[in-house]
Amino acid sequence: MKDQGRHLLLLLLILTLLIASPLAQAQGGGSYTLYGDLKVDDSKVSEKVPMSISVILYSLGGNVLGRQTVPSGGRYRFTNLRQGEYQIGVEVESSEIARVQVTLAGATSTDFRQDLEFEWKPGAMAAKPRTQTISTEDVYKRSKINEGLFSKAQSAVDKKKYNEAVPLLKQLLENDRQDFQSWTELGTVYLLMEKPEDAEQSYLRAIEVRPRFGLALLNLGRVRLSQKKPEGAIEPLTAAVELQPTSADANYYLGEAYLQTKKGSRAVTYLTEAGRLGRADAHLRLGTLYNAAGMKDKAALEYEEFLKKKPDYADRKKLEQYISSNKKS
């Protein structure tokens, strides 16, 4: 089965981020649970999938935080996680098939669901799965000294000691200016310190080194939106969507950038996609947009979708009344 597994490919990776949230902070306090169902469709091949598949949780720096063996149709679950950015690696017969970026932050619930669904097909291991994955090329290899500095910086961020994290990351980057992940981490720390200009410059340096690093592109767009510079946010967010078309966050923020530049038709396209991909507040944004345009029936439908995903919304009764008054039968 081991040799057989090496000659098979999980060709299609469909990622359904059922509960999505923007990167509000880097790793901080809090207790989060990341879980999801693992499904493998082997109906199109005579060979059957292995009895189990390894799901590995990594920190942004590439440190292994947990490993679980999950059968097809089973569920993985990682608990007691801090707020922040993580990667989920998927291995078959000790070969990594895909690596997925996830963000745990700022949600009403502390449970985040990330389902993984594969189609099992014959093929070469060199082929690449599509959608919202992190290439293994984006897992930066550091020297032992720099890995130690990165770990110390992350530990300082965990304790919200941002003034300690910054010099550690700067020292690391003096040793290696090509570490695009550390430039990105530095940008996020600056955001936490409410220094958006410094954050922007750090993200730009990350993109200079690795122009197709999706996380830095997304965060650059977000920081420019926060600075009321939507025109400048469109380019990196467009690149982020091209790299990760199934990213709810990238679609949402690109839609928001177009909305702020008064390009409503383009905004609707990306906000609709963000909602389809699981971003609940995209429906709320669309509802507000349609209501302002006098399209109350469409607004009612968006509010209805929003409440399906956020049943504990504080103003639920108000939205339900709006839906009842404006939804076409």
XYZ file of C-alpha atoms in Angstrom:
329
model
C 0.000 0.000 0.000
C 2.950 2.315 0.691
C 4.314 2.013 -2.851
C 0.809 2.287 -4.205
C 0.239 5.478 -2.229
C 3.338 7.071 -3.657
C 1.955 6.701 -7.158
C -1.414 8.169 -6.414
C -2.388 11.784 -6.092
C -5.004 13.608 -4.151
C -5.621 15.693 -7.256
C -8.464 17.913 -6.204
C -8.527 19.655 -2.850
C -11.835 21.368 -2.102
C -11.654 23.595 0.929
C -14.847 24.744 2.561
C -14.166 27.285 5.257
C -17.450 27.140 7.077
C -16.538 29.623 9.745
C -14.178 32.329 8.494
C -12.760 35.383 10.172
C -10.179 38.062 9.327
C -6.766 38.252 10.872
C -7.488 40.550 13.775
C -4.370 39.716 15.724
C -1.341 37.504 15.655
C -1.144 34.721 18.176
C -2.554 36.025 21.430
C -4.626 34.855 24.346
C -7.755 32.804 24.180
C -8.732 29.177 23.731
C -9.724 28.111 20.216
C -10.674 24.788 18.667
C -9.898 23.983 15.040
C -11.707 20.985 13.601
C -13.120 19.570 10.407
C -14.213 16.498 8.481
C -11.816 14.658 6.195
C -13.514 13.088 3.181
C -11.815 11.200 0.353
C -13.768 10.190 -2.750
C -12.158 7.092 -4.289
C -15.131 6.145 -6.475
C -13.280 6.886 -9.717
C -10.325 4.553 -9.154
C -9.941 0.834 -8.536
C -7.279 1.402 -5.878
C -8.617 2.308 -2.474
C -7.238 5.042 -0.259
C -5.047 4.180 2.731
C -6.875 3.351 5.935
C -5.702 6.621 7.478
C -4.243 9.995 6.582
C -2.084 12.236 8.762
C -3.274 15.761 9.563
C -0.536 17.961 11.044
C -0.980 21.379 12.637
C 1.903 23.831 12.178
C 2.654 27.283 13.501
C 3.270 29.960 10.879
C 6.981 29.375 11.434
C 6.662 25.707 10.547
C 6.834 24.188 14.044
C 4.696 21.082 14.527
C 2.010 21.765 17.134
C 0.002 18.577 16.772
C -0.470 15.492 14.628
C -3.502 13.243 14.225
C -4.223 10.135 12.195
C -7.665 10.414 10.628
C -9.574 7.865 8.526
C -11.525 8.942 5.459
C -14.874 10.140 6.725
C -13.369 10.931 10.115
C -12.841 14.218 11.925
C -9.697 15.923 13.169
C -9.721 18.305 16.132
C -7.023 20.515 17.643
C -7.933 22.227 20.905
C -6.542 24.899 23.255
C -5.104 26.979 20.409
C -4.147 30.616 20.696
C -5.525 33.270 18.401
C -3.374 33.535 15.292
C -2.274 32.010 12.004
C -1.701 28.299 11.454
C -1.113 25.806 8.679
C -2.708 22.382 8.266
C -0.513 19.842 6.524
C -1.957 16.684 4.952
C 0.293 13.645 4.498
C -0.244 10.299 2.769
C 2.399 7.605 3.289
C 4.796 10.235 4.726
C 4.444 12.436 1.604
C 2.928 15.900 2.056
C 0.042 16.468 -0.350
C -1.080 19.951 0.651
C -0.703 22.654 3.232
C -3.595 24.964 4.091
C -3.491 28.395 5.750
C -6.067 29.087 8.468
C -6.602 32.049 10.767
C -8.172 31.872 14.213
C -9.254 35.320 15.319
C -12.086 37.633 16.189
C -15.107 35.360 15.905
C -18.143 35.180 18.169
C -17.497 31.450 18.549
C -14.100 30.016 19.425
C -14.763 26.914 17.300
C -13.435 27.138 13.732
C -14.359 24.524 11.153
C -12.114 23.738 8.164
C -13.340 20.724 6.176
C -10.954 18.930 3.817
C -12.400 17.048 0.864
C -10.278 15.183 -1.680
C -10.800 13.274 -4.885
C -8.411 10.334 -5.145
C -7.012 9.900 -8.667
C -4.022 8.195 -10.274
C -1.251 10.596 -11.191
C 2.198 11.920 -10.504
C 3.159 13.186 -7.058
C 4.578 16.302 -8.685
C 1.161 17.555 -9.726
C -0.217 20.365 -7.580
C -3.650 20.539 -5.974
C -5.586 23.720 -6.607
C -7.410 26.176 -4.327
C -6.497 27.688 -0.998
C -3.246 25.918 -0.255
C 0.148 26.986 0.990
C 2.932 25.747 -1.232
C 5.680 23.887 0.580
C 7.960 26.526 -0.972
C 6.315 29.026 1.385
C 7.557 27.143 4.445
C 10.764 29.061 5.058
C 13.874 27.136 6.134
C 15.798 29.031 8.801
C 19.140 28.553 10.445
C 19.114 27.164 13.976
C 19.898 30.615 15.390
C 17.139 32.319 13.425
C 14.633 29.601 14.264
C 15.367 30.261 17.908
C 14.824 34.003 17.428
C 11.564 33.364 15.584
C 10.277 31.084 18.349
C 11.183 33.651 21.007
C 9.419 36.377 19.036
C 6.281 34.259 18.717
C 6.390 33.519 22.436
C 6.629 37.255 23.155
C 3.636 37.910 20.897
C 1.698 35.171 22.697
C 2.290 37.077 25.930
C 1.418 40.388 24.216
C 4.950 41.638 24.809
C 5.151 43.267 21.409
C 8.065 45.545 22.335
C 10.118 42.404 22.949
C 9.019 40.709 19.746
C 10.047 43.557 17.426
C 13.816 43.591 18.207
C 13.925 39.781 18.012
C 12.388 39.838 14.532
C 14.626 42.715 13.472
C 17.690 40.795 14.620
C 16.522 37.754 12.676
C 16.000 39.866 9.560
C 19.444 41.421 9.900
C 20.770 37.872 9.697
C 18.541 36.934 6.764
C 16.777 39.609 4.714
C 15.068 36.944 2.579
C 12.855 35.580 5.348
C 9.506 36.733 3.955
C 7.556 34.996 6.714
C 9.393 36.994 9.358
C 8.770 40.237 7.457
C 5.091 39.308 7.475
C 5.159 38.463 11.182
C 6.860 41.787 11.899
C 4.119 43.580 9.993
C 1.468 41.857 12.074
C 3.224 42.826 15.316
C 3.315 46.432 14.141
C -0.422 46.235 13.509
C -0.942 45.067 17.069
C 1.114 48.062 18.211
C -1.129 50.336 16.109
C 1.698 51.287 13.764
C 0.057 50.765 10.348
C 2.749 52.609 8.387
C 5.464 50.309 9.757
C 3.221 47.319 9.139
C 2.722 48.364 5.532
C 6.460 48.654 4.946
C 7.072 45.216 6.459
C 4.447 43.612 4.219
C 5.971 45.356 1.212
C 9.366 43.887 2.088
C 7.815 40.426 2.359
C 6.245 40.809 -1.083
C 9.490 42.153 -2.520
C 11.159 38.896 -1.502
C 8.222 36.614 -2.336
C 5.808 38.439 -4.716
C 3.297 35.573 -4.596
C 3.057 35.133 -0.826
C -0.693 35.261 -0.296
C -0.704 36.130 3.399
C 1.462 39.227 2.933
C -0.647 40.363 -0.041
C -3.846 39.942 1.952
C -2.499 41.770 4.986
C -1.090 44.602 2.872
C -4.529 45.111 1.357
C -6.154 45.083 4.776
C -3.759 47.583 6.301
C -4.282 49.941 3.355
C -8.032 49.662 3.819
C -7.582 50.567 7.480
C -5.609 53.628 6.376
C -8.469 54.733 4.098
C -6.418 53.932 0.979
C -8.767 51.576 -0.895
C -7.228 52.350 -4.296
C -3.884 51.073 -3.037
C -5.535 47.990 -1.551
C -7.011 46.747 -4.827
C -3.758 45.582 -6.446
C -2.479 43.329 -3.611
C -5.970 42.014 -2.868
C -6.535 41.182 -6.535
C -3.268 39.235 -6.490
C -4.356 37.494 -3.276
C -7.639 36.400 -4.876
C -5.815 35.154 -7.976
C -3.526 33.076 -5.770
C -6.280 31.839 -3.474
C -9.639 32.128 -5.264
C -11.364 30.172 -2.492
C -10.171 32.516 0.257
C -13.246 34.077 1.844
C -11.110 36.822 3.404
C -9.366 37.815 0.169
C -12.685 38.026 -1.686
C -14.303 39.964 1.144
C -11.610 42.621 1.408
C -11.322 43.026 -2.351
C -15.084 43.554 -2.436
C -14.759 46.093 0.356
C -11.981 47.915 -1.523
C -14.170 48.190 -4.627
C -17.081 49.318 -2.483
C -14.998 52.100 -0.948
C -13.897 53.223 -4.414
C -17.577 53.392 -5.444
C -17.403 50.461 -7.846
C -20.486 48.715 -6.558
C -20.933 46.144 -9.329
C -17.423 44.788 -8.818
C -17.880 44.897 -5.058
C -21.000 42.744 -5.312
C -19.120 40.065 -7.276
C -16.460 39.548 -4.624
C -18.703 40.027 -1.598
C -21.097 37.439 -3.018
C -18.237 34.999 -3.462
C -16.999 35.702 0.073
C -20.459 34.918 1.407
C -20.619 31.702 -0.603
C -17.264 30.684 0.848
C -18.506 31.138 4.402
C -17.824 34.741 5.302
C -21.019 35.637 7.207
C -20.441 39.390 7.396
C -20.266 39.523 3.580
C -24.015 38.829 3.565
C -24.545 41.613 6.082
C -22.507 44.019 3.942
C -24.443 43.036 0.822
C -27.734 43.470 2.658
C -26.792 46.992 3.655
C -25.689 47.739 0.084
C -28.896 46.421 -1.471
C -31.038 48.216 1.095
C -29.333 51.539 0.314
C -30.005 50.913 -3.385
C -33.703 50.289 -2.697
C -33.444 46.574 -3.547
C -35.100 45.470 -0.354
C -36.032 41.991 -1.544
C -32.384 41.205 -2.298
C -31.348 42.770 1.001
C -33.806 40.499 2.806
C -32.285 37.414 1.167
C -28.782 38.459 2.212
C -29.895 39.145 5.775
C -31.531 35.730 5.832
C -28.288 34.055 4.739
C -26.398 36.048 7.360
C -28.670 34.826 10.163
C -28.225 31.229 9.019
C -24.506 31.589 9.632
C -24.779 33.846 12.688
C -27.898 32.697 14.546
C -26.705 34.385 17.753
C -26.497 37.859 16.147
C -27.383 40.522 18.715
C -29.886 42.334 16.459
C -31.448 39.161 15.132
C -35.024 40.249 15.838
C -34.513 43.493 13.962
C -33.247 41.646 10.890
C -36.033 39.085 11.105
C -38.583 41.879 11.062
C -36.908 43.397 7.993
C -36.912 39.991 6.255
C -40.559 39.417 7.055
C -41.517 42.828 5.676
C -39.441 42.735 2.498
C -38.859 39.166 1.349
C -40.877 38.218 -1.680
C -42.965 35.101 -1.295
